[in-house]
CSV table of C-alpha atoms in Angstrom, one decimal:
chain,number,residue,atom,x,y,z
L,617,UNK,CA,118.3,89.6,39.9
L,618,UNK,CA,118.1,93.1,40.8
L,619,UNK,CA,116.1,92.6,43.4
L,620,UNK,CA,117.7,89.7,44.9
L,621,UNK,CA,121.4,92.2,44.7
L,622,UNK,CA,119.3,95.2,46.3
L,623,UNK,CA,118.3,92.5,49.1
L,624,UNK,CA,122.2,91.6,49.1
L,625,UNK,CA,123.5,94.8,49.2
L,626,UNK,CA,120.9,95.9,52.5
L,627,UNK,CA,121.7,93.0,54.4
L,628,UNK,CA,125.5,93.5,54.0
L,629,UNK,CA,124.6,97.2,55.6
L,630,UNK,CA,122.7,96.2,58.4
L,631,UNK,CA,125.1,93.5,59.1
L,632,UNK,CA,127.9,95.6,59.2
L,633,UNK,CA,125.7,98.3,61.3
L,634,UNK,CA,125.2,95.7,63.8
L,635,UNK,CA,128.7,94.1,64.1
L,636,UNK,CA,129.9,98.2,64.5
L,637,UNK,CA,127.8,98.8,67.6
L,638,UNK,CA,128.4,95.2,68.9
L,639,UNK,CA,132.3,95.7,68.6
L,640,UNK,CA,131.7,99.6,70.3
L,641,UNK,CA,129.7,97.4,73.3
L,642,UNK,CA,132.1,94.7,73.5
L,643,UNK,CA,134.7,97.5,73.6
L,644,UNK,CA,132.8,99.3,76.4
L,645,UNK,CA,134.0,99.1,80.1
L,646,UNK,CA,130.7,98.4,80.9
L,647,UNK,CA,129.0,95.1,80.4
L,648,UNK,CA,125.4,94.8,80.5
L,649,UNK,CA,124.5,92.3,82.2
L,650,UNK,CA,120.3,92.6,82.4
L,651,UNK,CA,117.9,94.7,81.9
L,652,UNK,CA,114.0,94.6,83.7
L,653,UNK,CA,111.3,97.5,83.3
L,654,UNK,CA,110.3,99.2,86.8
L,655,UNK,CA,107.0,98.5,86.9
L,656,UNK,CA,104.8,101.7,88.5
L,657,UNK,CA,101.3,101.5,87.6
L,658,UNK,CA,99.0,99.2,85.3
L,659,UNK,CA,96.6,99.6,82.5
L,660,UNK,CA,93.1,97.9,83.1
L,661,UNK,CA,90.8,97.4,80.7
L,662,UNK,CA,86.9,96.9,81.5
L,663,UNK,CA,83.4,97.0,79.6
L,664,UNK,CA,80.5,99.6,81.2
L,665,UNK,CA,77.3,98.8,80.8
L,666,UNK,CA,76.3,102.3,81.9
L,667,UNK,CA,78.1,103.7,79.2
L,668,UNK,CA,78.0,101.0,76.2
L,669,UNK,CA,81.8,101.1,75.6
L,670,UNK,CA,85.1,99.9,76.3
L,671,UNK,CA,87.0,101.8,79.4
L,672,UNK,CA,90.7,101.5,79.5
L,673,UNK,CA,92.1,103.1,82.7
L,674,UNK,CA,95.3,103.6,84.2
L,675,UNK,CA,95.6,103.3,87.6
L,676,UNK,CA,99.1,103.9,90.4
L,677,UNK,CA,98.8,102.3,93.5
L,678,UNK,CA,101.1,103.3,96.4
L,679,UNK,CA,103.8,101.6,97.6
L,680,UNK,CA,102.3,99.9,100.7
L,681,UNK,CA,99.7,98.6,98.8
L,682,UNK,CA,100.4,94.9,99.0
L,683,UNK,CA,101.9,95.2,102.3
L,684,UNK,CA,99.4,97.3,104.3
L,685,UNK,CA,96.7,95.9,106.0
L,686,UNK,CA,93.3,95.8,105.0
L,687,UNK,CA,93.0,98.6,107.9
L,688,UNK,CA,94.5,100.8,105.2
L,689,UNK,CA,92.3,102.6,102.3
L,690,UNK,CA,93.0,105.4,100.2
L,691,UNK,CA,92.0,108.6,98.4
L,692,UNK,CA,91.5,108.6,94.9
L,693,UNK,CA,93.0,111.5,92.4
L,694,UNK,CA,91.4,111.2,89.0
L,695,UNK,CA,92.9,113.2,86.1
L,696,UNK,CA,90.2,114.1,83.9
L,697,UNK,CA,90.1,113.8,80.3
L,698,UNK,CA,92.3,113.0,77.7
L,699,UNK,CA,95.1,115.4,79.2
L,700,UNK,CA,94.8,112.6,81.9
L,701,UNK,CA,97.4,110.2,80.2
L,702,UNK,CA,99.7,113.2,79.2
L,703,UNK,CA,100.3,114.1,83.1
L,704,UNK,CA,99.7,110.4,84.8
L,705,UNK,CA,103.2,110.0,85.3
L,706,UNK,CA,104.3,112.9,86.6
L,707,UNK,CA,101.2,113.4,88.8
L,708,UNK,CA,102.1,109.9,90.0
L,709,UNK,CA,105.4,110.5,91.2
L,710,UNK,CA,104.1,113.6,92.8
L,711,UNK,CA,101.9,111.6,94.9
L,712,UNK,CA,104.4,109.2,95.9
L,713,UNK,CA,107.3,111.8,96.6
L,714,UNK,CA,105.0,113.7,99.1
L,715,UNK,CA,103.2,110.7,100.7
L,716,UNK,CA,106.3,108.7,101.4
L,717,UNK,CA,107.4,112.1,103.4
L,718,UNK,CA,103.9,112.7,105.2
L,719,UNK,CA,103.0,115.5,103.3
L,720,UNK,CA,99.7,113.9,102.1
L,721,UNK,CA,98.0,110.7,102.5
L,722,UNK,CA,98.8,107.7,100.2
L,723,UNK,CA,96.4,107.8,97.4
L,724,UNK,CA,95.7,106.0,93.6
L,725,UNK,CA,95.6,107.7,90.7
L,726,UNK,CA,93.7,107.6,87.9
L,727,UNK,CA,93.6,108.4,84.6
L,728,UNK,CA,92.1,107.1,81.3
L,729,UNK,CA,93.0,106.4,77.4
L,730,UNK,CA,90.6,108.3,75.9
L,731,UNK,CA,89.9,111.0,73.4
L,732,UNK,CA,86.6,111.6,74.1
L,733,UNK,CA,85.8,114.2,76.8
L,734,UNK,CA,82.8,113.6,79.1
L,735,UNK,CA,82.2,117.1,79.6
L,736,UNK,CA,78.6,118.9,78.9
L,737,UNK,CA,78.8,121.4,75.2
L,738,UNK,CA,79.4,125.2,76.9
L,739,UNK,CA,79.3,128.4,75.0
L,740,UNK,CA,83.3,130.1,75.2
L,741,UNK,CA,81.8,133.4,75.4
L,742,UNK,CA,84.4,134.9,73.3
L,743,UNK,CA,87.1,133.5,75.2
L,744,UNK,CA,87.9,131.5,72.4
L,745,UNK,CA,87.7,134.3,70.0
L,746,UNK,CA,85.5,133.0,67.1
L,747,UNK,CA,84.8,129.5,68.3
L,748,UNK,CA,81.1,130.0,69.8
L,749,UNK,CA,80.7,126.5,71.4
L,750,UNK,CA,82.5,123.5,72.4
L,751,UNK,CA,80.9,120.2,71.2
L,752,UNK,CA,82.2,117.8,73.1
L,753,UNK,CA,79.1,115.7,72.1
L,754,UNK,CA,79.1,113.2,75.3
L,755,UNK,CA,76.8,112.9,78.3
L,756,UNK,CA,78.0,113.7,81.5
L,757,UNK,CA,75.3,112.6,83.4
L,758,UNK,CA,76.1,109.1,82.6
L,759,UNK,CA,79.9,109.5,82.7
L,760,UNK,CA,78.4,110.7,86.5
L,761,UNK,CA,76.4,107.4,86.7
L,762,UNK,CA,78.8,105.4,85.8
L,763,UNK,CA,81.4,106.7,88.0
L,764,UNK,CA,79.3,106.3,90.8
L,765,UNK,CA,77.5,103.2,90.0
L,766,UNK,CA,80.8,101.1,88.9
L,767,UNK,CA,83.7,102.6,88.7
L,768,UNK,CA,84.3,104.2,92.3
L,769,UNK,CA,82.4,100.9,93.6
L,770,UNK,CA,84.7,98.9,91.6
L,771,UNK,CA,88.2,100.4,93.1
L,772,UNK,CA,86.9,100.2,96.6
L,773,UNK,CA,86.3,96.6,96.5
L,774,UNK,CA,89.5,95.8,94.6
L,775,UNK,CA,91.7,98.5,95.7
L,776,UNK,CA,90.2,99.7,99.4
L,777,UNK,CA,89.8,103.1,98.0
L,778,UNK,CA,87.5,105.2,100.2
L,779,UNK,CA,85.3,107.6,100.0
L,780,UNK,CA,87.5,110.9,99.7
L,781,UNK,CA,87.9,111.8,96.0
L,782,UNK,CA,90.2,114.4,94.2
L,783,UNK,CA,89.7,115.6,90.5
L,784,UNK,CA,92.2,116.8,88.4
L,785,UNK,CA,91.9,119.0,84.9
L,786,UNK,CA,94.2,120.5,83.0
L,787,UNK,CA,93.2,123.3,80.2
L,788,UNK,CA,90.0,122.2,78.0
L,789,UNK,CA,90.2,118.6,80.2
L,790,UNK,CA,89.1,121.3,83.1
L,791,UNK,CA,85.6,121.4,81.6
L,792,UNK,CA,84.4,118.0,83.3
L,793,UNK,CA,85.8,119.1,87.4
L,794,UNK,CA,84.4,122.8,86.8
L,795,UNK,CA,80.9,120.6,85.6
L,796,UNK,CA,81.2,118.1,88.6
L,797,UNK,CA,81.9,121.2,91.3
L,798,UNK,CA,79.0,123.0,89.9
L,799,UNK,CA,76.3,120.6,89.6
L,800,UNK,CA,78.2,117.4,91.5
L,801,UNK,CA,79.4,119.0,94.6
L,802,UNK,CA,79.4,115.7,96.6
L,803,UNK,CA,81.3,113.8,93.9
L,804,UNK,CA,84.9,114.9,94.5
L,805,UNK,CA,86.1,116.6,97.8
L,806,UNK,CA,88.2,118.3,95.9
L,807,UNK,CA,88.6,120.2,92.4
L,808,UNK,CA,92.3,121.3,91.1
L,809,UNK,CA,91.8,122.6,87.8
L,810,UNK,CA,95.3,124.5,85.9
L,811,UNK,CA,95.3,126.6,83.0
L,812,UNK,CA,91.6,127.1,83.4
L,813,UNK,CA,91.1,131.1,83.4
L,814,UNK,CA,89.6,130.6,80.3
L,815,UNK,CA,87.7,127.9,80.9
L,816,UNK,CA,85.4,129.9,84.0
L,817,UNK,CA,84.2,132.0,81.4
L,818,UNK,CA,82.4,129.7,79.6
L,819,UNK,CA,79.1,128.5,80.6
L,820,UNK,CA,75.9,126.4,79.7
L,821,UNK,CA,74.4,129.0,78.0
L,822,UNK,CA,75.0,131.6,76.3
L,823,UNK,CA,76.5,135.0,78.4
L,824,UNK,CA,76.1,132.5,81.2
L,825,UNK,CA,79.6,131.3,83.1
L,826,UNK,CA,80.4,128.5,85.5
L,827,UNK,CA,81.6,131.6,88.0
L,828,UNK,CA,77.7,131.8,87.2
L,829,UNK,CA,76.8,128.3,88.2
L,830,UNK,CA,79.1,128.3,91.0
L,831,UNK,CA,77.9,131.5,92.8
L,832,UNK,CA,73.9,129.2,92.0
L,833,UNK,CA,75.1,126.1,93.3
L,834,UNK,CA,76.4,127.8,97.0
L,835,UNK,CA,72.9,129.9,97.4
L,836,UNK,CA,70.9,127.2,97.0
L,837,UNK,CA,73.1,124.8,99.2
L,838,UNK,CA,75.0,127.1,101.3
L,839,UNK,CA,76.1,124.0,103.9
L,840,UNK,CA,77.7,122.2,100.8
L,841,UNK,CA,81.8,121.7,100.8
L,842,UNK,CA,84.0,122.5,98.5
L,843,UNK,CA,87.9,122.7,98.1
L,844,UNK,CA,88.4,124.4,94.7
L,845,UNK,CA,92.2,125.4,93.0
L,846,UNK,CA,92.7,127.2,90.3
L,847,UNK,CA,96.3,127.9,88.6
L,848,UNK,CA,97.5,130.2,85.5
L,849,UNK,CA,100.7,130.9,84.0
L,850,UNK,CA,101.7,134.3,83.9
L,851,UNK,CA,102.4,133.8,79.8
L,852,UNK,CA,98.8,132.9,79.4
L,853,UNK,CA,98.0,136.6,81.0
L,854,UNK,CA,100.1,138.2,78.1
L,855,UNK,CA,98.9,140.5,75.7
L,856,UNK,CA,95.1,140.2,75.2
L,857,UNK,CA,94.0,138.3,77.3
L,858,UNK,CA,92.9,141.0,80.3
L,859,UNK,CA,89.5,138.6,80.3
L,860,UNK,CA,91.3,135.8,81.4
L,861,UNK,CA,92.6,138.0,84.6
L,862,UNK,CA,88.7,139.6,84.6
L,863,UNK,CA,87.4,136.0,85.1
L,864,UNK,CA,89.5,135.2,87.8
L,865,UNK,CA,88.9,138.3,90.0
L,866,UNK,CA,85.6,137.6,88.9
L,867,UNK,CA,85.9,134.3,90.4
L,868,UNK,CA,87.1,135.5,93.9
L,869,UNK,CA,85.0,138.1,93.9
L,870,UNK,CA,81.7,136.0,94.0
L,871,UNK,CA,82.8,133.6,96.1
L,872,UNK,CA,84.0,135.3,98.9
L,873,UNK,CA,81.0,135.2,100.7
L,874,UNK,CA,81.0,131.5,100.8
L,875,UNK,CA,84.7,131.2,102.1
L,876,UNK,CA,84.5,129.6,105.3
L,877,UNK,CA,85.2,126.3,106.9
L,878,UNK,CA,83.1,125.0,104.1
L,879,UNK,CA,84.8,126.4,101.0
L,880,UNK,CA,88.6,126.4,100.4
L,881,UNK,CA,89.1,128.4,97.6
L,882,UNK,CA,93.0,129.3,96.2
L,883,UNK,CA,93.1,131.4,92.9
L,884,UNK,CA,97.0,132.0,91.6
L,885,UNK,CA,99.1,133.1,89.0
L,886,UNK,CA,102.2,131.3,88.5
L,887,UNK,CA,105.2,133.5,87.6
L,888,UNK,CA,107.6,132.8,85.0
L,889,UNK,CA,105.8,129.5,83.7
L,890,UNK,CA,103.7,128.6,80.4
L,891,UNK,CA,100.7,127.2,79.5
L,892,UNK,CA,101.0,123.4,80.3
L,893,UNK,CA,104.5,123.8,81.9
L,894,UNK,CA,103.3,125.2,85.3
L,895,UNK,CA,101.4,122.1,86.3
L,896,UNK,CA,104.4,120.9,89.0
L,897,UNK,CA,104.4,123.9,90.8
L,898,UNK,CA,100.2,124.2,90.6
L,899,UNK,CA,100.4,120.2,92.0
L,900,UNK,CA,102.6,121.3,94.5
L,901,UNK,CA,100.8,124.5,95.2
L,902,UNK,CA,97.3,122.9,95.6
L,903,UNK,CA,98.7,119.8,97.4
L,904,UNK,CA,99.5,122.3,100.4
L,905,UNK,CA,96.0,124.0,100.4
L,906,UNK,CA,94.4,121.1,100.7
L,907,UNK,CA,96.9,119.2,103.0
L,908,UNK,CA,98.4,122.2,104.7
L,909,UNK,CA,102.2,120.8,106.4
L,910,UNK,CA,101.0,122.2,110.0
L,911,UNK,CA,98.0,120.2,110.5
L,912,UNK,CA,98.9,117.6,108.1
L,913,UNK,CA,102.6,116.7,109.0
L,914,UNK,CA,102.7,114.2,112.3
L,915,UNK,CA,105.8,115.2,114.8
L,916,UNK,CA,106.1,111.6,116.3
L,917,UNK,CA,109.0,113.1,119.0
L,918,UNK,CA,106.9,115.7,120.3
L,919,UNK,CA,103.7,113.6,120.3
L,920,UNK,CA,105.1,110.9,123.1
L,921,UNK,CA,106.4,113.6,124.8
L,922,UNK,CA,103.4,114.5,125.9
L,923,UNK,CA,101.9,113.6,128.9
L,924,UNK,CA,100.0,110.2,128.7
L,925,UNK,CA,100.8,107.2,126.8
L,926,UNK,CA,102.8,107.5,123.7
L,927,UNK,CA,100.7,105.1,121.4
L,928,UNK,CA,97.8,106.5,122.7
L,929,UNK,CA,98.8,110.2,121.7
L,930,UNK,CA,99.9,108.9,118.3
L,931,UNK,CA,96.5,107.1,117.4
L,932,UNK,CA,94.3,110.6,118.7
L,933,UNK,CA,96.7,112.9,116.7
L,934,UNK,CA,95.7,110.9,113.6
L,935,UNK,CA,92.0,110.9,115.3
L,936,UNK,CA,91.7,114.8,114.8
L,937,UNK,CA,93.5,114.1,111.5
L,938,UNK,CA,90.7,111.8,110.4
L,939,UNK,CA,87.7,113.6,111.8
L,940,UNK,CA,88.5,116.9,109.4
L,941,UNK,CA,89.1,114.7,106.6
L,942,UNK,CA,86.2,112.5,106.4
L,943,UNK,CA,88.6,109.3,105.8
L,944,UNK,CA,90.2,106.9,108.6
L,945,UNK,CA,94.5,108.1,108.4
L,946,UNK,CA,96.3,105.5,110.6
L,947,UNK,CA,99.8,106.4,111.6
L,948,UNK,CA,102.4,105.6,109.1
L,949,UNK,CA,104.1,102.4,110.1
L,950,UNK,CA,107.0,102.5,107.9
L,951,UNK,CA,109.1,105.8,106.8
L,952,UNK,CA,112.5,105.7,105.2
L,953,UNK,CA,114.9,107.5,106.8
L,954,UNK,CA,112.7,109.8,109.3
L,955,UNK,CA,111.6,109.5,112.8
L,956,UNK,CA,107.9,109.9,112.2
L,957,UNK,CA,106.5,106.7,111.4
L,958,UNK,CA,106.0,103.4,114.0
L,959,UNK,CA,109.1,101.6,113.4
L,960,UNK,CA,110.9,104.5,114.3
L,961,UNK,CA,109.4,105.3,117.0
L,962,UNK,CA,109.7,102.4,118.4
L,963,UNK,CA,112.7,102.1,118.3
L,964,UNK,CA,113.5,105.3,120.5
L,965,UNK,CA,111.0,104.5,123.3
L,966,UNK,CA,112.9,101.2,123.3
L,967,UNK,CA,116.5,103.5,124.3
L,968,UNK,CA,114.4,105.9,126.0
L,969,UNK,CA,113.3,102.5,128.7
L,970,UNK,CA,110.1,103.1,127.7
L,971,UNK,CA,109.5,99.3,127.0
L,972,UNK,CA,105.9,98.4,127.8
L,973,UNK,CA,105.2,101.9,124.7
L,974,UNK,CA,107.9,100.4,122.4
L,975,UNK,CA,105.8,96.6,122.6
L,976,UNK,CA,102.4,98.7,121.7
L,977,UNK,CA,104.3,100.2,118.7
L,978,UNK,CA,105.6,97.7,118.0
L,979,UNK,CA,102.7,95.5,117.7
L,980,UNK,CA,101.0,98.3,116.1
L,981,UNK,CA,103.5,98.0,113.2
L,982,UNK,CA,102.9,94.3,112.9
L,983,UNK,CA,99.4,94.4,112.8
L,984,UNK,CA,99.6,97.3,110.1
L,985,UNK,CA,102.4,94.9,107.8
L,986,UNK,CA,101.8,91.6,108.7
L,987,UNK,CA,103.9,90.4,106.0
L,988,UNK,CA,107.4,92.6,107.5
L,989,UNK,CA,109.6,90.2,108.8
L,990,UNK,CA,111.3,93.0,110.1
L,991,UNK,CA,108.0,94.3,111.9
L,992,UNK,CA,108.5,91.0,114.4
L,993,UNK,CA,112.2,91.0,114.5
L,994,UNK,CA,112.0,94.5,116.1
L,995,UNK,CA,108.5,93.2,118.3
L,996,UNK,CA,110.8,90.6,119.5
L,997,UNK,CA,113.6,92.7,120.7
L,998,UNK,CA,111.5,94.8,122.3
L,999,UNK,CA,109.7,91.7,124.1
L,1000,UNK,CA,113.1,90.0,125.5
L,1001,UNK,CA,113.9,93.7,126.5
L,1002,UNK,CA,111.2,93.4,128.6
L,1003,UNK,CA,111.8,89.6,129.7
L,1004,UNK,CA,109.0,88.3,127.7
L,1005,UNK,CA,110.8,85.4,126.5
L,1006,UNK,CA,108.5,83.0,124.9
L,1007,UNK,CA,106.7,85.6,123.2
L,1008,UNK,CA,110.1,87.2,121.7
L,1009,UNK,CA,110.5,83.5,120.3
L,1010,UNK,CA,107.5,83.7,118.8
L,1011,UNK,CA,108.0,86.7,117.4
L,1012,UNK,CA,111.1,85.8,115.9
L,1013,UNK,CA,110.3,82.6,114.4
L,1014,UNK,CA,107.9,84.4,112.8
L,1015,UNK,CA,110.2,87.0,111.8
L,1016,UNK,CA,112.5,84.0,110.3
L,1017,UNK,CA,109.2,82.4,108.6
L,1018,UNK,CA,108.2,85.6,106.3
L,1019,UNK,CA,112.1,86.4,105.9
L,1020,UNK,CA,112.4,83.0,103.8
L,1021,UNK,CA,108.9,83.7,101.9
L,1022,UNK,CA,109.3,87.4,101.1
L,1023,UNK,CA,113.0,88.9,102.5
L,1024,UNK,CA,115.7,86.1,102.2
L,1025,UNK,CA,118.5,88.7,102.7
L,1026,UNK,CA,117.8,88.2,106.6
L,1027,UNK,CA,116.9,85.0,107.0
L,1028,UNK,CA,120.7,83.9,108.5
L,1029,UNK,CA,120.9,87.0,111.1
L,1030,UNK,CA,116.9,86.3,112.1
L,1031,UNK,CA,117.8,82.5,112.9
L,1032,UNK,CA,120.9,83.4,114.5
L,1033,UNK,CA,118.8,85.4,117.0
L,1034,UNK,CA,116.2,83.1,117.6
L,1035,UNK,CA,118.6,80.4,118.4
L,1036,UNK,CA,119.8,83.2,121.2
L,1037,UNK,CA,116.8,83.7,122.3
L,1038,UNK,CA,116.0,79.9,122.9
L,1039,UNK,CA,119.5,79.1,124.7
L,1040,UNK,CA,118.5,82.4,126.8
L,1041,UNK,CA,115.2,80.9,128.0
L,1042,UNK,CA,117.2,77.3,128.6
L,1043,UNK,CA,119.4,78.8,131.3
């Protein structure tokens, strides 16, 4: 019986809990109406064989994804270790931010669910006072293999990633991309490693450092490429830790002589930040070394106001773009709210009476998003601008046909407009 009243009494709470908040909602100005997660990324699971063991990865895919062509492909940026899930997020809206403004190409991200670090055991060297070795106990070489072998394979058949790879570690997760830029150097094009000054002092063996292996890997393969960051807070300079600065001019000192067109090497301090907190501005900081905004960032106005033909210009600006990359950029057909993308430009060569330009823009931008019923509504004007009747109706009826499968908000003004278009060829 004293159970049962206990069980009573509870209920009664809860009950009365609930009915307060529901009489605070339904006395609430606001009425919700729905609500629906925003969906930016998904979690795969897969088996390796390589490596004997479940995988479980994360993975952000950009925007354009489903709508791009297959012409498209993209960089990868894989956060390493289990830091990698802490900083997915953020790292992904990073990438989106400055790719949906040209400041870098499109690009998935990576991370995985994991506490176990593929990283090879190094000796701290006293950087981690009197901790003499970390034991990470797993075998890089496979994790290598396997990356290689399956996973890298694996996104560029399901994901069109290419061939230009970025690694990412943050603190003791930057053990693996200081390993991989070491003794991997054609593995990633890039290594961005933050909160790491202590990290270059360790090494394989003892009183040995990966400055050490480093300075070893670029006299034996002097022709090899490298883009290497490395950022610090100023708070984990503080007090004793002059070693931490001593590996870091230590750092730049031996690899100075390697510092040319193949080795982009940026070493910083981050003021007024801490240990983990400085990873935006480090992001941001490393984003611009390797895609620096004056070679990077396209200026579609200037480009067609060059002599020659406007398209023409575009594609070899993004030509030269490609070459120094390694990876096929294609102009950006879509941009919201700037001038520099396809659509855009299009549009002005259109009002400028450039109209034979504005149809090879225009067609451009279709065959980029075949699915953008808005792609062939603009190809269409652009065509009856230029008296091209029964291709502008072809255009737009297949303008009308992906509005009703993917854009219904249009589908009445895209009709409307075909039927002008028809009555126009008529008389």
């Amino acid at each position: 019986m004293k159970t049962n009243s206990l069980f009573i009494i509870i209920t009664l709470l809860l009950a009365s809990v609930f009915s307060g908040r529901a009489q605070q909602a339904n006395n609430s100005s606001l009425t919700q109406i729905s609500t629906a997660p925003i969906s930016h990324a998904e979690k795969i699971t897969f088996h390796s064989k390589i490596l004997d063991e479940k995988r479980v990865m994360n993975i952000y895919l950009p925007e354009s994804f489903h709508d791009a062509s297959e012409d498209h492909t993209y960089p990868i940026i894989m956060i390493s270790g289990s830091h990698g899930v802490k900083f997915f997020q953020m790292i992904s809206g990073v990438v989106k931010h400055l790719s949906s403004v040209t400041r870098m190409p499109e690009a998935i991200v990576i991370s995985f669910d994991e506490e176990k670090h593929y990283a090879p055991n190094v000796y701290t060297n006293g950087m981690w006072g009197s901790t003499e070795e970390l034991e990470f106990n797993a075998d890089p070489d496979q994790f290598v293999k396997h990356l290689k072998e399956e996973l890298f394979p694996y996104l560029k058949k399901q994901y069109r990633a290419n061939g230009y790879r970025m690694i990412i570690g943050v603190s003791g997760s930057s053990v693996f991309p200081l390993h991989t830029f070491a003794k991997e150097p054609d593995l990633f094009r890039a290594h961005i490693t933050v909160a790491s000054a202590d990290m270059i002092g360790m090494g394989y063996q003892p009183n040995t450092t990966f400055i050490d292996a480093f300075e070893e890997s670029f006299i034996k393969n002097p022709n090899r490429k490298g883009q290497l960051y490395l950022g610090i807070a100023s708070s984990d300079l503080k007090g004793k830790k002059q070693q931490y600065q001593n590996n870091l001019d230590e750092l730049k000192k031996r690899l100075a002589p390697f510092q040319s067109k193949n080795l982009m090497l940026k070493v910083e301090t981050i003021p007024n930040e801490e240990h983990y907190d400085c990873i935006i501005k480090a992001m941001l900081s490393s984003i611009e070394m390797i895609f620096p905004i004056e070679e990077w960032s396209p200026k579609f106005r200037d480009i067609i106001k060059q002599p020659g033909n406007a398209l023409e210009n575009i594609d070899a600006f993004h030509q030269k773009l490609s070459t120094m990359y390694g990876f096929p950029i294609l102009p950006k057909a879509e941009r919201w709210n700037s001038v520099n993308s396809l659509r855009f430009i299009g549009g002005k060569l259109l009002k400028d009476g450039r109209i034979k330009e504005s149809i090879e823009v225009f067609k451009r931008r279709v065959e980029y998003h075949p699915k953008s019923p808005w792609a062939y509504n603009s190809l269409s004007e652009a065509l009856e601008k230029d008296n091209q009747l029964k291709a502008a109706i072809e255009a737009q009826q297949k303008a009308v046909e992906l509005a009703k499968e993917y854009d219904n908000q249009y589908v009445s003004e895209y009709q409307k407009q075909l039927s002008k278009l028809k009555d126009k060829l008529e008389k």
